[in-house]
CSV table of C-alpha atoms in Angstrom, one decimal:
chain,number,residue,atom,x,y,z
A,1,UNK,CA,114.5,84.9,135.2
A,2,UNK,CA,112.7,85.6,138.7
A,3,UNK,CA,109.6,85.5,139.7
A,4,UNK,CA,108.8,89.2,141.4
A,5,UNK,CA,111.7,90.8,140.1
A,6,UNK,CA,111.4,93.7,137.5
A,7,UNK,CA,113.3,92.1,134.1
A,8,UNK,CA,114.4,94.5,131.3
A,9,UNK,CA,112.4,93.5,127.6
A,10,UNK,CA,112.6,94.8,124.1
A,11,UNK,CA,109.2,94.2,122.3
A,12,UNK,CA,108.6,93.7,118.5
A,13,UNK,CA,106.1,94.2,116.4
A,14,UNK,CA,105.4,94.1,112.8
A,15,UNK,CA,101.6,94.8,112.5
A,16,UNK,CA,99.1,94.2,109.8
A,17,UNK,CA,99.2,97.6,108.1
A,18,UNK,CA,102.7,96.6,106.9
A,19,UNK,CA,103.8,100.6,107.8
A,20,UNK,CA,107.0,98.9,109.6
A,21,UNK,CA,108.7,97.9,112.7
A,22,UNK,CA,107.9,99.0,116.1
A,23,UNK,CA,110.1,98.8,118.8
A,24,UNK,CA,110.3,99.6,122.6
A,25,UNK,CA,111.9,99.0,125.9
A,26,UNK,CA,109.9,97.9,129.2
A,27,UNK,CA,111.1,96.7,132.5
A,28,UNK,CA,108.6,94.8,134.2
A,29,UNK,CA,107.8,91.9,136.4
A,30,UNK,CA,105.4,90.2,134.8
A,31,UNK,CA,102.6,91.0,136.5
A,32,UNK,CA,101.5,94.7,137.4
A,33,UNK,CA,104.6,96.5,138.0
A,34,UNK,CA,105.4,98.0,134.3
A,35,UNK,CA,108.2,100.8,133.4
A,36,UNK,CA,108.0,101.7,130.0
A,37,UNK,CA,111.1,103.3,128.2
A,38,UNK,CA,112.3,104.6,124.9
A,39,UNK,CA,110.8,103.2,121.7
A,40,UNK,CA,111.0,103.8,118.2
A,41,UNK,CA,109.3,103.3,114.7
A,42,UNK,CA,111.2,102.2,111.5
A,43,UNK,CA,109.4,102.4,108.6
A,44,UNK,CA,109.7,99.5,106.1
A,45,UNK,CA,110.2,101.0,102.4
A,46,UNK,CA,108.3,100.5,99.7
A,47,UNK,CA,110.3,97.7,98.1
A,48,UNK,CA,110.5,95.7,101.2
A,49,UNK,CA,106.6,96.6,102.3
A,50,UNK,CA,105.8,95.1,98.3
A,51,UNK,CA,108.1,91.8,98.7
A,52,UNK,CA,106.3,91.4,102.4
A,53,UNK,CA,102.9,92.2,100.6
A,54,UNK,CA,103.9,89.2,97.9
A,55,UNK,CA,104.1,86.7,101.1
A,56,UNK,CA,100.5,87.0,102.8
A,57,UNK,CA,98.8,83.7,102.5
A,58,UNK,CA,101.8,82.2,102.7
A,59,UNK,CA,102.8,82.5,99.0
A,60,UNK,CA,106.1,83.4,97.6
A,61,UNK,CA,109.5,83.7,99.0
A,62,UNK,CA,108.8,83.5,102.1
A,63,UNK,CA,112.1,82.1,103.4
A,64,UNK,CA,113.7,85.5,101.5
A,65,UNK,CA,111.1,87.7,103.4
A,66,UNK,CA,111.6,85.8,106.6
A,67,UNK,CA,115.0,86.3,106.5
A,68,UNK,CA,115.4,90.0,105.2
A,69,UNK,CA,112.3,91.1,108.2
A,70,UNK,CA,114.2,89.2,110.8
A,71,UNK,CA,117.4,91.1,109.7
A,72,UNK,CA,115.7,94.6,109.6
A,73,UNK,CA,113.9,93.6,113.5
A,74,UNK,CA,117.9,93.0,114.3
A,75,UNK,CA,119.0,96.6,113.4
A,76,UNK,CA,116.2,98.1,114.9
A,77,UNK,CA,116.7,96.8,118.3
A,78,UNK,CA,120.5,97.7,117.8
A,79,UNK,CA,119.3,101.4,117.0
A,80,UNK,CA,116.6,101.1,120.0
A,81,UNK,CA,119.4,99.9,122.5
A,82,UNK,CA,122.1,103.1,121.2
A,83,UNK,CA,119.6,105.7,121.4
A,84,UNK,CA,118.3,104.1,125.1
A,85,UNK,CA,122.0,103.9,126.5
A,86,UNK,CA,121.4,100.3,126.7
A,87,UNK,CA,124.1,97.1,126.0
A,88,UNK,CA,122.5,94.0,124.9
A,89,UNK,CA,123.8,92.3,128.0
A,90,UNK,CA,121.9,95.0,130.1
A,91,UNK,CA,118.6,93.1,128.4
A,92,UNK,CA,117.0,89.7,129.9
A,93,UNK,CA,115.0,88.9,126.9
A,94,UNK,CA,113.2,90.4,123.5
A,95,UNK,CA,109.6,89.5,122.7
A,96,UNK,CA,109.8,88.9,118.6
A,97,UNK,CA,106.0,88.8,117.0
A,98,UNK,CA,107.6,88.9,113.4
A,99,UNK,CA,104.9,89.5,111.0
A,100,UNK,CA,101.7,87.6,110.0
A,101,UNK,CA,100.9,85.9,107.0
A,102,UNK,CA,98.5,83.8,107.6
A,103,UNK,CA,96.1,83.8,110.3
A,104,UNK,CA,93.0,81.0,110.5
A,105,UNK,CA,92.3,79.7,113.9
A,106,UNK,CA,89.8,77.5,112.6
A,107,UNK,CA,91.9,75.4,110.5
A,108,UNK,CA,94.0,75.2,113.5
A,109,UNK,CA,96.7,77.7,111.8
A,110,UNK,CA,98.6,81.0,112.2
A,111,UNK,CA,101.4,81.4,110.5
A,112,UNK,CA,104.2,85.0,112.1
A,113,UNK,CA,107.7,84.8,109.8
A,114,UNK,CA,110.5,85.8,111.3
A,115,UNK,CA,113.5,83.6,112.6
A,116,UNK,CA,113.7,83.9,116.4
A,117,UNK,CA,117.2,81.9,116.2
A,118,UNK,CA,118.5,84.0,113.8
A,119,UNK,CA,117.7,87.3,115.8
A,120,UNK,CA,118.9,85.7,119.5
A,121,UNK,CA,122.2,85.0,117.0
A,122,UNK,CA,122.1,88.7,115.8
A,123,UNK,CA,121.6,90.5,118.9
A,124,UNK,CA,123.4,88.4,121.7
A,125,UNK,CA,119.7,88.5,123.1
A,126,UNK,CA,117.5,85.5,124.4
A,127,UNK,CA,114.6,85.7,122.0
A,128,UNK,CA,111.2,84.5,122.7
A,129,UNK,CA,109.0,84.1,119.3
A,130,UNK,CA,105.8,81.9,118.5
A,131,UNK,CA,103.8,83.2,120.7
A,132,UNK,CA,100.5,82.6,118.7
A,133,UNK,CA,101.2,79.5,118.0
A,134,UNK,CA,100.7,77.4,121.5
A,135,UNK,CA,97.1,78.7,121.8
A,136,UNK,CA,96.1,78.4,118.4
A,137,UNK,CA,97.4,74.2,118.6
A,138,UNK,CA,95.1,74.4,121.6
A,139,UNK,CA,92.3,75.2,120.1
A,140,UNK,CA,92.5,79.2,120.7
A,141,UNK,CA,92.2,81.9,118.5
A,142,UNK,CA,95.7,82.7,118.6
A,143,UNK,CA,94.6,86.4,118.8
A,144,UNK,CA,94.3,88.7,120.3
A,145,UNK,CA,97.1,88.7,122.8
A,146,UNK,CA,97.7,92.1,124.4
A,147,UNK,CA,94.2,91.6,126.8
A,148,UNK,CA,97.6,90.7,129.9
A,149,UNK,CA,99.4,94.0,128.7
A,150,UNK,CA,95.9,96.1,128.9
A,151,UNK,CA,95.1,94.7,132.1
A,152,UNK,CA,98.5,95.9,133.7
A,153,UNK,CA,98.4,99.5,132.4
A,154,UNK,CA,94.3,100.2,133.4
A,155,UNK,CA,94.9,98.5,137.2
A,156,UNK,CA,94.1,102.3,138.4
A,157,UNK,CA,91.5,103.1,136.2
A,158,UNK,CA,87.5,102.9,136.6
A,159,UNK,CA,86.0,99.4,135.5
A,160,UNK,CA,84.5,98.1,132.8
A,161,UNK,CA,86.4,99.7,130.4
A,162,UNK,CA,87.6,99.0,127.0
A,163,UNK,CA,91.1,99.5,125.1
A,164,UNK,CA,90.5,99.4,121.1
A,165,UNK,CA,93.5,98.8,118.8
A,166,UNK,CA,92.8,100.9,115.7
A,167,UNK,CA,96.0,98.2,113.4
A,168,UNK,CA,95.6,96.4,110.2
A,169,UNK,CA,92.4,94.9,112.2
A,170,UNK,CA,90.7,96.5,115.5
A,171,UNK,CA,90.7,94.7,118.9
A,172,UNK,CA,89.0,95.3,121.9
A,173,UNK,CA,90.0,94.3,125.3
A,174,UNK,CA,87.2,94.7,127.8
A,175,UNK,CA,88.6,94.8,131.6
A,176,UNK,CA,86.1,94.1,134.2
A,177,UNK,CA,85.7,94.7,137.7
A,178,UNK,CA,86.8,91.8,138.8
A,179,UNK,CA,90.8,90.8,138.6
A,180,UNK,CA,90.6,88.0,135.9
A,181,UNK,CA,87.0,89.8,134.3
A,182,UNK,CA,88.9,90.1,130.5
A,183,UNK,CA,87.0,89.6,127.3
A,184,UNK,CA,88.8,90.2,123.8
A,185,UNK,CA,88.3,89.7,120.5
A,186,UNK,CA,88.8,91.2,116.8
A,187,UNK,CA,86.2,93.5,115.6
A,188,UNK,CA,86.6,93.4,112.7
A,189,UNK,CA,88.6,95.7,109.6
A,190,UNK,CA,90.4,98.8,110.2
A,191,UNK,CA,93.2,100.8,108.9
A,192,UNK,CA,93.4,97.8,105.9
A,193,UNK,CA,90.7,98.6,103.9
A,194,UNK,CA,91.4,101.9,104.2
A,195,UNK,CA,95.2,101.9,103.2
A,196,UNK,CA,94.6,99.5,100.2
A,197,UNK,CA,91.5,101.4,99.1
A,198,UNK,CA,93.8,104.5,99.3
A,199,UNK,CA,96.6,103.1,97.8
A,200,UNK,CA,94.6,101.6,95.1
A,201,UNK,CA,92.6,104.7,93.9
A,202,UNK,CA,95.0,107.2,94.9
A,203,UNK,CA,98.3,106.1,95.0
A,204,UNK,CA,98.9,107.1,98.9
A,205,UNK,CA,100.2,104.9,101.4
A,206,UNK,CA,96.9,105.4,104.0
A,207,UNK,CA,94.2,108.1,104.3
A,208,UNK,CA,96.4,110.6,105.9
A,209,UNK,CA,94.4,112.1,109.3
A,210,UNK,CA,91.5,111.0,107.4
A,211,UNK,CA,91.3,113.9,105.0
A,212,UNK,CA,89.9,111.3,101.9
A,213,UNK,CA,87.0,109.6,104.2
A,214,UNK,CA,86.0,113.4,105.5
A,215,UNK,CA,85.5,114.4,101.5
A,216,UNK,CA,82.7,111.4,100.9
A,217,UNK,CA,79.7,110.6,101.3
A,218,UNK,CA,78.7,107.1,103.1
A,219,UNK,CA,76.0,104.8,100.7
A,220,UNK,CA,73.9,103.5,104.0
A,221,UNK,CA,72.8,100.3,101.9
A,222,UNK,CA,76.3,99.6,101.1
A,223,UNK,CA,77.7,99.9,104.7
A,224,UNK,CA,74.4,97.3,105.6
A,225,UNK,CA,75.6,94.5,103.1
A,226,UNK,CA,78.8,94.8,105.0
A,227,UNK,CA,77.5,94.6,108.3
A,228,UNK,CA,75.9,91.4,106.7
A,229,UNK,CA,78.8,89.3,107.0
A,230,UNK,CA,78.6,86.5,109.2
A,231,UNK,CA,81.9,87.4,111.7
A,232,UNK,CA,79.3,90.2,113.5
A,233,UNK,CA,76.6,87.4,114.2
A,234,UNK,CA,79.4,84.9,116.0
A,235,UNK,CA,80.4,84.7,119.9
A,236,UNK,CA,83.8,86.0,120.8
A,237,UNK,CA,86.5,84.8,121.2
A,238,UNK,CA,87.2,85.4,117.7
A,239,UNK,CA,89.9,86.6,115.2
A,240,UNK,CA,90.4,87.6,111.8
A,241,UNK,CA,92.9,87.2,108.9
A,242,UNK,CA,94.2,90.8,107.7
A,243,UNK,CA,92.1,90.1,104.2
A,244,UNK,CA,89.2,88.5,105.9
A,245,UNK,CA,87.1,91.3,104.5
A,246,UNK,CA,89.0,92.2,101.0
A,247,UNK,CA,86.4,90.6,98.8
A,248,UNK,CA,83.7,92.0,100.0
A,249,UNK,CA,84.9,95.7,100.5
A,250,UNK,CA,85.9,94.8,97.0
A,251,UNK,CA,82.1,94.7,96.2
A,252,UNK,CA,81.3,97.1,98.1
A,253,UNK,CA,83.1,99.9,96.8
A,254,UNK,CA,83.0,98.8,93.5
A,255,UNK,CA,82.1,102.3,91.0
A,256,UNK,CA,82.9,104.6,94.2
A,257,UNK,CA,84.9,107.7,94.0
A,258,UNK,CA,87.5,107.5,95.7
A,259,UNK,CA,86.3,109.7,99.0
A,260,UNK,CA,83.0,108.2,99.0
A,261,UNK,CA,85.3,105.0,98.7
A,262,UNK,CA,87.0,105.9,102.2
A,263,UNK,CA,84.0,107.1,103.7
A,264,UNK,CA,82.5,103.8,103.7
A,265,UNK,CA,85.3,102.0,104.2
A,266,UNK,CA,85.7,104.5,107.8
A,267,UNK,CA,81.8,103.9,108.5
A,268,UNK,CA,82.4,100.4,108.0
A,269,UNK,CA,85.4,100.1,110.9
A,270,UNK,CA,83.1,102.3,113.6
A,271,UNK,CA,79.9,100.4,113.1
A,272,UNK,CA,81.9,97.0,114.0
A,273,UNK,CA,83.2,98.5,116.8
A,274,UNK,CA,79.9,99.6,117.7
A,275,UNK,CA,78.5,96.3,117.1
A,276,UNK,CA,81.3,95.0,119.3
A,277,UNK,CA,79.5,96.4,122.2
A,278,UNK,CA,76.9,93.9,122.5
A,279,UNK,CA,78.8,90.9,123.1
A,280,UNK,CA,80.4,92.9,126.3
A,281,UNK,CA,79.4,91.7,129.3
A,282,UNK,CA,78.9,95.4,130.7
A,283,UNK,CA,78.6,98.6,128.7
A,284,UNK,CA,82.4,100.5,129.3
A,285,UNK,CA,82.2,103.3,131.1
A,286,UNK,CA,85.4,104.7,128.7
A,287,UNK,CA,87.2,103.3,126.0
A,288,UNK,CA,91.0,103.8,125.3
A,289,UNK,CA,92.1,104.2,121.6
A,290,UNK,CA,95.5,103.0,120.7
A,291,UNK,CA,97.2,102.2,116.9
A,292,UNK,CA,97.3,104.2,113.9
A,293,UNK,CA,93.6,104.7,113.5
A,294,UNK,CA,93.2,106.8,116.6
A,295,UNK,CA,94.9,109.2,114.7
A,296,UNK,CA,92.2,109.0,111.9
A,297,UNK,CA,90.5,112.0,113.0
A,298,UNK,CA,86.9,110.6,110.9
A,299,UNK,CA,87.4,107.4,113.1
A,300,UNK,CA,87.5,109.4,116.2
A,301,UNK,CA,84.7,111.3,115.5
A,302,UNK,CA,82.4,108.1,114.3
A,303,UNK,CA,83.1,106.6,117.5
A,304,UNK,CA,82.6,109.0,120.0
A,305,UNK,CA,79.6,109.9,118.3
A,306,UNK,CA,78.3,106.0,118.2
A,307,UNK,CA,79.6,105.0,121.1
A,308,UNK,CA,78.0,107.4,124.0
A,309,UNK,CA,80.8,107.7,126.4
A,310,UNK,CA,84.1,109.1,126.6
A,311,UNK,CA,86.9,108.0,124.0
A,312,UNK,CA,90.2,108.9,124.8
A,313,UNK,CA,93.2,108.4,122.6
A,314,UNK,CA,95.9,106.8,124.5
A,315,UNK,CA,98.1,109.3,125.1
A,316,UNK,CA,95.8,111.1,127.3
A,317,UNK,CA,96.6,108.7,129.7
A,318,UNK,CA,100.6,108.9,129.0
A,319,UNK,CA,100.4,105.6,127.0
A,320,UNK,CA,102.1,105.4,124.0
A,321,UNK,CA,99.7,104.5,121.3
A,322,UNK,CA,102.1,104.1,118.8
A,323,UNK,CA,104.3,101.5,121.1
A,324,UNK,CA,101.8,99.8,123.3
A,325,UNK,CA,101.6,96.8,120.7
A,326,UNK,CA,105.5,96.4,120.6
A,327,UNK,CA,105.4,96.9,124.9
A,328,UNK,CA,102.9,94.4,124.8
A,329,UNK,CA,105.1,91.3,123.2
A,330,UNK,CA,108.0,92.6,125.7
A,331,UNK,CA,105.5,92.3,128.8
A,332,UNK,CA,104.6,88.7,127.1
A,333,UNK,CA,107.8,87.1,126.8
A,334,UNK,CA,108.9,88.1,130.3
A,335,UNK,CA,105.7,86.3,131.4
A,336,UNK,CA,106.4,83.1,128.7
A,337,UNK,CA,109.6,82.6,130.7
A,338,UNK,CA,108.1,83.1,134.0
A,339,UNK,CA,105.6,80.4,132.5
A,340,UNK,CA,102.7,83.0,133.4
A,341,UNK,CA,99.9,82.7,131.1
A,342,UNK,CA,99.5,85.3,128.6
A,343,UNK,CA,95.9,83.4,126.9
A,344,UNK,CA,92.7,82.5,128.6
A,345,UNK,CA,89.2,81.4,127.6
A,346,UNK,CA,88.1,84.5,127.6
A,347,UNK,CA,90.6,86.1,125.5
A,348,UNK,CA,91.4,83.8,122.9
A,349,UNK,CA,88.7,81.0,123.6
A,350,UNK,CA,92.0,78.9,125.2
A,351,UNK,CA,90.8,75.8,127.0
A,352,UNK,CA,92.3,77.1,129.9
A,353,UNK,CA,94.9,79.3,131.1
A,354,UNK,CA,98.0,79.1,128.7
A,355,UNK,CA,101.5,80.4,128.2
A,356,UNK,CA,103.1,80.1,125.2
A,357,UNK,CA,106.1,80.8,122.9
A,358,UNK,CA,109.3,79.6,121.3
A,359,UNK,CA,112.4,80.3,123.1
A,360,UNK,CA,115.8,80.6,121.2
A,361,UNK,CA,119.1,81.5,123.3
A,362,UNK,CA,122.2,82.9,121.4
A,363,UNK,CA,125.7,81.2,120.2
């Protein structure tokens, strides 16, 4: 691969609300220039989203799991590649997250299954996978990683300025006036709690468009043991295991109805994101709203209430919310080959500017 050339990616990614496998096309080189194409969702199924669910912590089968995910990521790049017109020769590489299980920086761990070898085998496709893992031996955070991606889609938009991913856990990128100005870090929860609460109490998959958390009522002394914790008080950098937060939303909710349950649980996700603000170096003057909880209608609502300034869901600026994560691990392994940097101090708390990933090439 070329430096300044445009290089055709398929990104993967396999987020923590376990809802399945996105999938999209970009053609980019590297740097600014970004053309984003077709993408798709594939849901996982409940049987496979349980046996993935018996693996976090890095318990269980998880050579079976690794396996049968890396299998299902194969089939959705071959349907991805059909319904784009595309042959797998026609693609330079595929950026492969897999899915995490484990996730604790401090300990000088992250832990993403899925076989990058076994995919490049599958799919005829260079594969680049591990992309956590380089920063994280380094000392980083290992998370987030999408701050480069961000950075190439706002380069026309007014500055400061925020993009929050509404996944398993919220991230904020902040993008600053100047070119390298990028500060990103977790949060804290959102859509988790919520979908195990609801799945727990209810039996659904996720509060759908919020309807559950818009029926309750939010306990105020509750939502302040949460805020409590001790992640809120630190300096980003920072990162967060999916279940950072399960035992004490446990306690929390304990002897709530169900909505009042999801109410807090909603309160709880917008007043992180609101504490997030103080640790920016500048106050955005808009913030961008991409993953499944932008379409959380009581989200959306707490946030541009709390917040003060505009809050756009992604799509209003022709972004694909629902793809941006899986764009963003294309965009990355067309920089780890180009030996770009896709971590930095600011981002990830990297020692210094770092690339990163595991390359495999097929046959």
């Amino acid at each position: 691969m070329t430096t300044g050339q445009l290089h055709t990616a398929v990104g993967l990614m396999s987020g923590t609300s376990m809802d399945g496998i996105d999938a999209a096309v970009i053609r980019t080189d590297g740097e600014l220039a970004v053309e984003t194409g077709p993408a798709l969702t594939v849901p996982y199924d409940d049987g496979f989203r349980a046996r993935l669910r018996s693996v976090l912590g890095e318990r269980g089968d998880v050579a079976g799991v690794e396996a049968e995910l890396t299998d299902r990521h194969a089939e959705a790049v071959r349907r991805l590649l059909s319904a784009a017109g595309l042959a797998a020769a026609e693609v330079d590489v595929v950026g492969f997250h897999g899915h995490t299980i484990r996730h604790e920086p401090d300990k000088g761990v992250t832990r993403q299954i899925g076989d990058g070898a076994r995919l490049a085998a599958a799919l005829g496709i260079p594969v680049v996978d591990r992309l956590r893992y380089d920063d994280v031996a380094a000392g980083g955070e290992g998370a987030p990683l999408a701050p480069a991606y961000h950075r190439a889609l706002a380069g026309g938009l007014e500055r400061p300025l925020a993009v929050l991913n509404l996944g398993g856990v919220g991230n904020v990128t902040w993008i600053g006036p100047g070119e390298d100005d990028l500060l990103a870090f977790d949060t804290g929860p959102a859509n988790a709690l919520l979908d195990d609460w609801a799945r727990r109490t209810t039996g659904a998959a996720c509060d759908l468009d919020g309807r559950l958390a818009a029926a309750g009522a939010v306990d105020t002394a509750r939502l302040d043991r949460l805020m409590a914790h001790g992640y809120f008080g630190r300096r980003p950098p920072k990162s967060l295991d999916r279940d950072e937060f399960a035992a004490i939303a446990g306690a929390a909710t304990a002897g709530l109805a169900p909505a009042d349950g999801a109410a807090l649980l909603a309160a709880f996700t917008v007043a992180t994101v609101e504490r997030a603000v103080a640790w920016l170096p500048q106050p955005p003057r808009r913030w961008i709203v991409c993953g499944g909880g932008r379409r959380n209608p009581v989200l959306m609502a707490g946030l541009r209430r709390r917040l003060g300034v505009p809050v756009d869901e992604a799509g209003t600026l022709g972004w694909d919310g629902d793809a941006l994560e899986a764009q963003a691990f294309g965009y990355l392994a067309v920089r780890s080959r180009l030996g770009l940097p896709i971590s930095w101090p600011g981002t990830t708390r990297a020692p210094r500017p770092l690339s990163g990933g595991r390359l495999s090439l097929p046959g």
